[in-house]
XYZ file of N, CA and C in Angstrom:
585
model
N 216.322 -84.629 86.013
C 216.098 -84.247 84.606
C 215.154 -83.093 84.575
N 215.468 -82.072 83.813
C 214.650 -80.860 83.705
C 213.511 -81.081 82.698
N 212.381 -80.483 83.013
C 211.301 -80.446 82.017
C 211.354 -79.299 81.149
N 212.532 -78.575 81.139
C 212.677 -77.404 80.325
C 212.383 -76.129 80.992
N 211.948 -76.233 82.316
C 211.645 -75.005 83.119
C 212.957 -74.469 83.647
N 212.912 -73.206 84.123
C 214.100 -72.615 84.718
C 214.524 -73.427 85.936
N 215.873 -73.440 86.130
C 216.441 -74.236 87.234
C 217.312 -73.298 88.076
N 217.436 -73.645 89.383
C 218.212 -72.834 90.299
C 219.731 -73.137 89.988
N 220.468 -72.047 89.871
C 221.944 -72.163 89.693
C 222.640 -72.238 91.043
N 223.965 -72.256 91.000
C 224.718 -72.358 92.278
C 224.396 -71.254 93.290
N 223.966 -70.065 92.773
C 223.654 -68.984 93.658
C 222.215 -68.927 94.062
N 221.431 -69.962 93.616
C 220.010 -70.095 93.930
C 219.068 -69.333 92.962
N 219.589 -68.560 92.089
C 218.803 -67.821 91.175
C 218.324 -68.747 90.020
N 217.067 -68.580 89.554
C 216.555 -69.364 88.483
C 217.130 -68.882 87.128
N 217.496 -69.848 86.311
C 218.097 -69.519 84.967
C 217.535 -70.491 83.953
N 217.700 -70.188 82.719
C 217.355 -71.062 81.589
C 218.255 -72.313 81.812
N 217.706 -73.519 81.724
C 218.427 -74.706 82.012
C 219.742 -74.954 81.230
N 219.721 -74.417 79.951
C 220.969 -74.621 79.140
C 222.124 -73.862 79.742
N 221.841 -72.877 80.490
C 222.924 -71.993 81.043
C 223.679 -72.640 82.163
N 223.190 -73.716 82.697
C 223.832 -74.238 83.905
C 224.798 -75.370 83.702
N 225.054 -75.760 82.453
C 225.969 -76.900 82.192
C 227.458 -76.532 82.405
N 227.850 -75.330 82.243
C 229.199 -74.911 82.448
C 229.299 -73.466 83.002
N 230.375 -73.113 83.633
C 230.539 -71.760 84.123
C 230.570 -70.744 82.930
N 231.187 -71.221 81.818
C 231.216 -70.347 80.627
C 229.807 -69.946 80.170
N 228.892 -70.898 80.232
C 227.507 -70.641 79.840
C 226.801 -69.692 80.788
N 227.096 -69.891 82.100
C 226.394 -69.036 83.126
C 226.723 -67.564 82.826
N 227.986 -67.240 82.644
C 228.364 -65.847 82.483
C 227.872 -65.347 81.117
N 227.890 -66.169 80.017
C 227.384 -65.806 78.794
C 225.903 -65.536 78.807
N 225.195 -66.440 79.477
C 223.733 -66.277 79.681
C 223.377 -65.044 80.439
N 224.050 -64.852 81.535
C 223.757 -63.727 82.498
C 224.128 -62.368 81.916
N 225.231 -62.296 81.214
C 225.828 -61.007 80.854
C 225.677 -60.627 79.376
N 225.414 -61.614 78.532
C 225.439 -61.301 77.056
C 224.213 -61.748 76.297
N 223.835 -63.011 76.400
C 222.748 -63.598 75.579
C 221.476 -62.849 75.807
N 220.939 -62.320 74.723
C 219.609 -61.677 74.749
C 219.750 -60.141 75.040
N 220.955 -59.669 75.215
C 221.126 -58.207 75.403
C 221.318 -57.579 74.037
N 220.707 -56.420 73.827
C 220.843 -55.766 72.536
C 222.246 -55.534 72.039
N 222.525 -55.944 70.830
C 223.824 -55.707 70.185
C 223.591 -54.823 68.960
N 224.371 -53.709 68.896
C 224.298 -52.814 67.743
C 225.715 -52.587 67.214
N 225.801 -52.092 66.017
C 227.014 -51.802 65.344
C 227.318 -52.871 64.317
N 227.703 -52.437 63.142
C 227.913 -53.351 62.017
C 228.991 -54.383 62.337
N 230.140 -53.980 62.905
C 231.217 -54.961 63.172
C 230.762 -55.936 64.261
N 230.108 -55.480 65.309
C 229.626 -56.401 66.357
C 228.637 -57.408 65.805
N 227.712 -56.972 64.918
C 226.724 -57.842 64.314
C 227.358 -58.804 63.329
N 228.435 -58.311 62.572
C 229.169 -59.211 61.710
C 229.829 -60.327 62.477
N 230.375 -59.993 63.665
C 230.964 -61.005 64.505
C 229.928 -62.043 64.885
N 228.718 -61.596 65.303
C 227.709 -62.588 65.674
C 227.232 -63.419 64.580
N 227.039 -62.812 63.373
C 226.642 -63.562 62.235
C 227.654 -64.644 61.906
N 228.935 -64.250 61.996
C 230.046 -65.166 61.682
C 230.138 -66.303 62.703
N 230.053 -65.943 63.953
C 230.104 -67.027 64.996
C 228.913 -67.912 64.965
N 227.726 -67.382 64.684
C 226.557 -68.288 64.534
C 226.722 -69.233 63.334
N 227.309 -68.719 62.262
C 227.576 -69.587 61.091
C 228.640 -70.678 61.433
N 229.637 -70.323 62.193
C 230.632 -71.344 62.587
C 229.963 -72.342 63.545
N 228.969 -71.930 64.299
C 228.332 -72.804 65.295
C 227.513 -73.880 64.574
N 227.058 -73.631 63.411
C 226.156 -74.569 62.690
C 226.715 -75.926 62.697
N 225.951 -76.869 63.291
C 226.329 -78.276 63.402
C 227.183 -78.606 64.613
N 227.538 -77.551 65.413
C 228.307 -77.729 66.559
C 227.575 -77.213 67.822
N 228.079 -77.475 69.008
C 227.503 -76.865 70.231
C 228.063 -75.396 70.354
N 227.251 -74.588 70.966
C 227.658 -73.173 71.127
C 228.857 -73.059 72.070
N 229.014 -74.015 72.983
C 230.162 -73.918 73.927
C 231.464 -74.079 73.128
N 231.443 -74.818 72.097
C 232.690 -74.980 71.252
C 233.108 -73.615 70.656
N 232.127 -72.824 70.206
C 232.436 -71.504 69.709
C 232.799 -70.563 70.812
N 232.005 -70.589 71.846
C 232.223 -69.645 72.965
C 233.612 -69.766 73.534
N 234.131 -71.017 73.659
C 235.448 -71.194 74.221
C 236.596 -70.844 73.277
N 236.227 -70.641 72.006
C 237.251 -70.249 71.006
C 237.063 -68.826 70.513
N 236.172 -68.067 71.179
C 235.892 -66.745 70.743
C 237.129 -65.819 70.683
N 237.998 -65.966 71.686
C 239.193 -65.149 71.717
C 240.041 -65.496 70.468
N 240.137 -66.800 70.115
C 240.909 -67.227 68.954
C 240.247 -66.694 67.669
N 238.933 -66.737 67.622
C 238.214 -66.174 66.463
C 238.539 -64.715 66.276
N 238.432 -63.956 67.369
C 238.656 -62.546 67.289
C 240.095 -62.236 66.836
N 241.041 -62.976 67.311
C 242.409 -62.759 66.909
C 242.566 -63.107 65.446
N 241.995 -64.225 65.039
C 242.193 -64.672 63.637
C 241.497 -63.747 62.587
N 240.363 -63.175 63.018
C 239.492 -62.417 62.112
C 239.586 -60.900 62.438
N 240.736 -60.430 62.914
C 240.930 -58.953 63.150
C 239.770 -58.350 63.909
N 239.370 -59.002 65.020
C 238.230 -58.518 65.819
C 236.980 -58.277 64.990
N 236.837 -59.031 63.881
C 235.629 -58.946 63.061
C 235.349 -57.513 62.549
N 236.435 -56.800 62.347
C 236.252 -55.447 61.643
C 236.019 -55.727 60.210
N 234.841 -55.355 59.731
C 234.445 -55.716 58.341
C 235.485 -55.289 57.290
N 235.966 -54.074 57.407
C 236.932 -53.575 56.417
C 238.221 -54.377 56.402
N 238.645 -54.750 57.541
C 239.911 -55.554 57.615
C 239.740 -56.972 57.102
N 238.663 -57.601 57.438
C 238.420 -58.984 56.960
C 238.113 -58.954 55.486
N 237.451 -57.930 54.967
C 237.176 -57.872 53.531
C 238.481 -57.781 52.745
N 239.524 -57.293 53.316
C 240.840 -57.130 52.660
C 241.736 -58.396 52.830
N 241.249 -59.425 53.522
C 242.028 -60.619 53.693
C 242.403 -61.223 52.299
N 243.602 -61.722 52.214
C 244.119 -62.319 51.003
C 244.039 -63.828 50.982
N 244.479 -64.442 49.928
C 244.503 -65.911 49.873
C 245.404 -66.460 50.926
N 246.482 -65.668 51.259
C 247.386 -66.167 52.338
C 246.689 -66.115 53.679
N 245.875 -65.092 53.891
C 245.087 -65.036 55.110
C 244.116 -66.225 55.196
N 243.529 -66.540 54.081
C 242.590 -67.714 54.079
C 243.304 -68.987 54.480
N 244.517 -69.175 53.949
C 245.314 -70.400 54.252
C 245.705 -70.375 55.737
N 246.042 -69.156 56.272
C 246.343 -69.008 57.683
C 245.172 -69.430 58.545
N 243.998 -68.975 58.121
C 242.780 -69.351 58.911
C 242.484 -70.826 58.871
N 242.703 -71.403 57.704
C 242.424 -72.835 57.622
C 243.431 -73.709 58.390
N 244.535 -73.112 58.801
C 245.538 -73.802 59.573
C 245.504 -73.403 61.025
N 244.599 -72.496 61.450
C 244.629 -71.955 62.798
C 243.816 -72.827 63.740
N 244.513 -73.482 64.733
C 243.868 -74.393 65.703
C 242.952 -73.610 66.692
N 243.054 -72.275 66.698
C 242.268 -71.485 67.634
C 240.845 -71.228 67.164
N 240.459 -71.657 65.925
C 239.204 -71.456 65.400
C 238.662 -72.826 64.867
N 237.497 -72.806 64.306
C 236.978 -74.003 63.638
C 237.444 -73.934 62.187
N 238.230 -74.849 61.761
C 238.860 -74.793 60.478
C 237.995 -75.479 59.388
N 236.819 -74.979 59.166
C 235.867 -75.446 58.217
C 235.981 -74.538 56.963
N 236.403 -75.092 55.874
C 236.630 -74.314 54.663
C 235.405 -73.563 54.233
N 234.257 -74.157 54.178
C 233.035 -73.444 53.753
C 232.684 -72.356 54.679
N 232.880 -72.492 55.971
C 232.548 -71.406 56.936
C 233.553 -70.267 56.852
N 234.824 -70.619 56.716
C 235.886 -69.617 56.535
C 235.596 -68.799 55.270
N 235.317 -69.502 54.145
C 235.030 -68.847 52.894
C 233.776 -67.959 53.014
N 232.746 -68.419 53.690
C 231.549 -67.626 53.860
C 231.849 -66.357 54.650
N 232.607 -66.470 55.691
C 232.906 -65.308 56.527
C 233.690 -64.264 55.712
N 234.682 -64.689 54.886
C 235.391 -63.785 54.040
C 234.492 -63.140 52.988
N 233.665 -63.981 52.402
C 232.750 -63.461 51.337
C 231.759 -62.425 51.974
N 231.260 -62.839 53.135
C 230.289 -61.907 53.794
C 230.940 -60.568 54.118
N 232.192 -60.560 54.568
C 232.892 -59.352 54.874
C 233.027 -58.465 53.596
N 233.306 -59.109 52.469
C 233.481 -58.376 51.197
C 232.142 -57.795 50.764
N 231.039 -58.494 50.976
C 229.714 -57.960 50.648
C 229.418 -56.762 51.593
N 229.580 -56.948 52.902
C 229.270 -55.917 53.832
C 230.121 -54.675 53.722
N 231.334 -54.827 53.245
C 232.249 -53.710 53.073
C 231.699 -52.656 52.127
N 230.778 -53.076 51.203
C 230.178 -52.184 50.233
C 228.917 -51.539 50.778
N 228.433 -51.981 51.929
C 227.194 -51.342 52.511
C 227.528 -50.063 53.196
N 226.547 -49.225 53.313
C 226.702 -47.967 54.028
C 226.898 -48.211 55.505
N 227.575 -47.295 56.226
C 227.801 -47.451 57.651
C 226.373 -47.517 58.323
N 226.198 -48.506 59.212
C 224.987 -48.684 59.921
C 223.885 -49.456 59.158
N 224.197 -49.825 57.906
C 223.138 -50.503 57.116
C 222.839 -51.905 57.590
N 223.883 -52.630 58.054
C 223.657 -54.023 58.560
C 222.874 -53.924 59.853
N 223.219 -53.026 60.726
C 222.537 -52.842 61.965
C 220.983 -52.529 61.734
N 220.804 -51.632 60.823
C 219.403 -51.256 60.493
C 218.633 -52.374 59.894
N 219.269 -53.094 58.965
C 218.567 -54.210 58.284
C 218.185 -55.319 59.376
N 219.196 -55.690 60.187
C 218.899 -56.808 61.158
C 217.802 -56.355 62.118
N 217.949 -55.155 62.697
C 216.978 -54.711 63.682
C 215.597 -54.423 63.092
N 215.525 -54.238 61.786
C 214.213 -54.020 61.182
C 213.362 -55.273 61.235
N 214.007 -56.441 61.506
C 213.296 -57.726 61.577
C 212.904 -58.097 62.974
N 213.150 -57.238 63.953
C 212.815 -57.593 65.382
C 211.280 -57.592 65.482
N 210.710 -58.627 66.033
C 209.261 -58.672 66.187
C 208.852 -57.746 67.335
N 207.534 -57.372 67.346
C 207.026 -56.565 68.372
C 207.056 -57.415 69.685
N 207.727 -56.947 70.782
C 207.747 -57.790 71.980
C 206.386 -58.088 72.560
N 205.417 -57.207 72.318
C 204.056 -57.421 72.840
C 203.426 -58.640 72.221
N 203.892 -59.120 71.053
C 203.312 -60.262 70.407
C 203.975 -61.587 70.851
N 204.992 -61.461 71.735
C 205.741 -62.631 72.062
C 205.639 -62.845 73.625
N 204.805 -63.781 74.048
C 204.721 -64.003 75.515
C 206.027 -64.643 75.982
N 206.324 -64.427 77.216
C 207.567 -65.029 77.815
C 207.473 -66.560 77.803
N 208.473 -67.227 77.323
C 208.404 -68.668 77.349
C 208.477 -69.243 78.742
N 207.630 -70.193 79.061
C 207.654 -70.784 80.327
C 208.685 -71.909 80.456
N 208.898 -72.685 79.364
C 209.843 -73.748 79.315
C 210.586 -73.698 77.971
N 211.615 -74.469 77.860
C 212.357 -74.548 76.578
C 211.468 -74.953 75.403
N 210.414 -75.734 75.709
C 209.536 -76.202 74.596
C 208.762 -75.018 74.002
N 208.697 -73.923 74.698
C 208.018 -72.714 74.166
C 208.954 -71.872 73.273
N 210.171 -72.246 73.210
C 211.140 -71.400 72.399
C 211.282 -72.010 71.053
N 210.957 -71.296 70.038
C 211.054 -71.810 68.678
C 212.475 -71.865 68.152
N 212.722 -72.656 67.095
C 214.001 -72.680 66.457
C 214.032 -71.754 65.254
N 212.832 -71.476 64.703
C 212.660 -70.639 63.472
C 211.360 -69.867 63.719
N 211.321 -68.637 63.251
C 210.083 -67.849 63.273
C 209.885 -67.195 61.902
N 208.696 -66.630 61.649
C 208.518 -65.930 60.353
C 209.530 -64.748 60.243
N 209.863 -64.111 61.359
C 210.843 -63.029 61.276
C 212.249 -63.512 60.914
N 212.641 -64.694 61.504
C 213.962 -65.166 61.203
C 214.029 -65.631 59.702
N 212.964 -66.210 59.300
C 212.854 -66.652 57.876
C 213.005 -65.475 56.981
N 212.348 -64.430 57.289
C 212.357 -63.157 56.490
C 213.778 -62.542 56.550
N 214.378 -62.533 57.738
C 215.740 -61.992 57.867
C 216.731 -62.815 57.032
N 216.585 -64.100 57.113
C 217.452 -65.037 56.300
C 217.340 -64.755 54.870
N 216.073 -64.632 54.354
C 215.885 -64.356 52.941
C 216.508 -63.075 52.519
N 216.291 -62.039 53.370
C 216.829 -60.735 53.039
C 218.382 -60.744 52.971
N 219.009 -61.336 54.003
C 220.470 -61.443 54.064
C 220.961 -62.217 52.794
N 220.310 -63.328 52.497
C 220.781 -64.106 51.318
C 220.613 -63.345 50.029
N 219.467 -62.628 49.956
C 219.216 -61.805 48.728
C 220.257 -60.729 48.523
N 220.788 -60.208 49.701
C 221.821 -59.161 49.649
C 223.213 -59.741 49.516
N 223.317 -61.101 49.440
C 224.632 -61.693 49.090
C 225.308 -62.412 50.244
N 224.705 -62.498 51.452
C 225.390 -63.138 52.533
C 225.147 -64.685 52.505
N 226.128 -65.376 53.064
C 226.055 -66.828 53.067
C 226.043 -67.389 54.527
N 225.647 -68.605 54.656
C 225.506 -69.297 55.990
C 224.605 -68.498 56.876
N 223.440 -68.076 56.376
C 222.494 -67.269 57.155
C 221.092 -67.876 56.975
N 220.968 -69.213 57.194
C 219.648 -69.793 57.100
C 218.690 -69.390 58.232
N 217.409 -69.701 58.167
C 216.435 -69.272 59.184
C 216.825 -69.679 60.579
N 217.339 -70.849 60.780
C 217.715 -71.253 62.151
C 218.863 -70.441 62.662
N 219.868 -70.294 61.859
C 221.024 -69.401 62.199
C 220.566 -67.910 62.438
N 219.645 -67.503 61.610
C 219.125 -66.124 61.746
C 218.417 -66.000 63.068
N 217.682 -67.028 63.488
C 216.953 -66.958 64.781
C 217.869 -66.987 65.964
N 218.902 -67.849 65.841
C 219.918 -67.841 66.954
C 220.605 -66.454 67.070
N 220.861 -65.828 65.949
C 221.341 -64.485 65.911
C 220.442 -63.511 66.624
N 219.107 -63.628 66.303
C 218.120 -62.731 66.901
C 218.068 -62.969 68.435
N 218.173 -64.216 68.818
C 218.207 -64.436 70.305
C 219.447 -63.891 70.999
N 220.583 -64.141 70.379
C 221.829 -63.755 70.993
C 221.953 -62.237 71.003
N 221.467 -61.548 70.028
C 221.679 -60.124 69.939
C 220.493 -59.266 70.446
N 219.541 -59.936 71.125
C 218.481 -59.199 71.836
C 217.303 -58.724 70.984
N 217.222 -59.240 69.765
C 216.058 -58.872 68.944
C 214.749 -59.503 69.483
N 214.963 -60.688 70.142
C 213.937 -61.328 70.924
C 214.434 -61.647 72.307
N 213.586 -61.748 73.256
C 213.991 -62.126 74.646
C 213.443 -63.499 74.917
N 214.307 -64.509 74.728
C 213.849 -65.889 74.934
C 214.378 -66.479 76.281
N 214.776 -65.586 77.218
C 214.978 -66.079 78.576
C 213.618 -66.501 79.093
N 213.599 -67.602 79.851
C 212.347 -68.108 80.349
C 211.711 -67.109 81.291
N 210.394 -67.296 81.490
C 209.650 -66.339 82.260
C 210.209 -66.063 83.696
N 210.679 -67.133 84.277
C 211.171 -66.987 85.685
C 212.696 -66.857 85.726
N 213.323 -66.696 84.657
C 214.785 -66.609 84.580
C 215.246 -65.242 85.127
N 216.279 -65.252 85.917
C 216.801 -64.001 86.568
C 217.252 -63.022 85.443
N 217.755 -63.521 84.379
C 218.291 -62.630 83.334
C 217.166 -61.975 82.554
N 215.976 -62.530 82.478
C 214.902 -61.945 81.753
C 214.513 -60.575 82.391
N 214.447 -60.510 83.646
C 214.010 -59.287 84.340
C 215.179 -58.292 84.334
N 216.394 -58.731 84.036
C 217.533 -57.793 83.962
C 217.630 -57.037 82.661
N 216.845 -57.513 81.684
C 216.938 -56.864 80.315
C 216.079 -55.657 80.298
């Protein structure tokens, strides 16, 4: 049983313990989680997937990401914003995604809101909430990694005020972790030094 400290993976390298439960997690952890993500469509995808993850394990979303991308036009904001009622019904019947009505509706509504924003506005807004890395010591164990921060609370409030849904403070913090606004790889994790 781990005390939340980094653990050796099959290759002997130390990693965040959550990353070692499946091969899917290892590659996601090593190649994607915590690396900077820019671009409105890319960030819309991450916002949408984090919203779908709410109440579920991330592996459930990760293993369906190809299905999500196919169902939601690769998360191109303009395309999703133009989805019709027929598209909504198609999504609610699609076994390749999570067929949660509230989350599907939120994703469609968010795309419609974001379609009215200037190019680069979502990227700029999200990244404006990144904390100063110098104020964040490297976490030694998972117990040192928060679920919510003042920055994620502020990001959540800003996104909600601008009309987005399913963007609570915990979801906002998960987004910040996944998109590299914060580096929550543990101090001795091999991926931390690769960033």
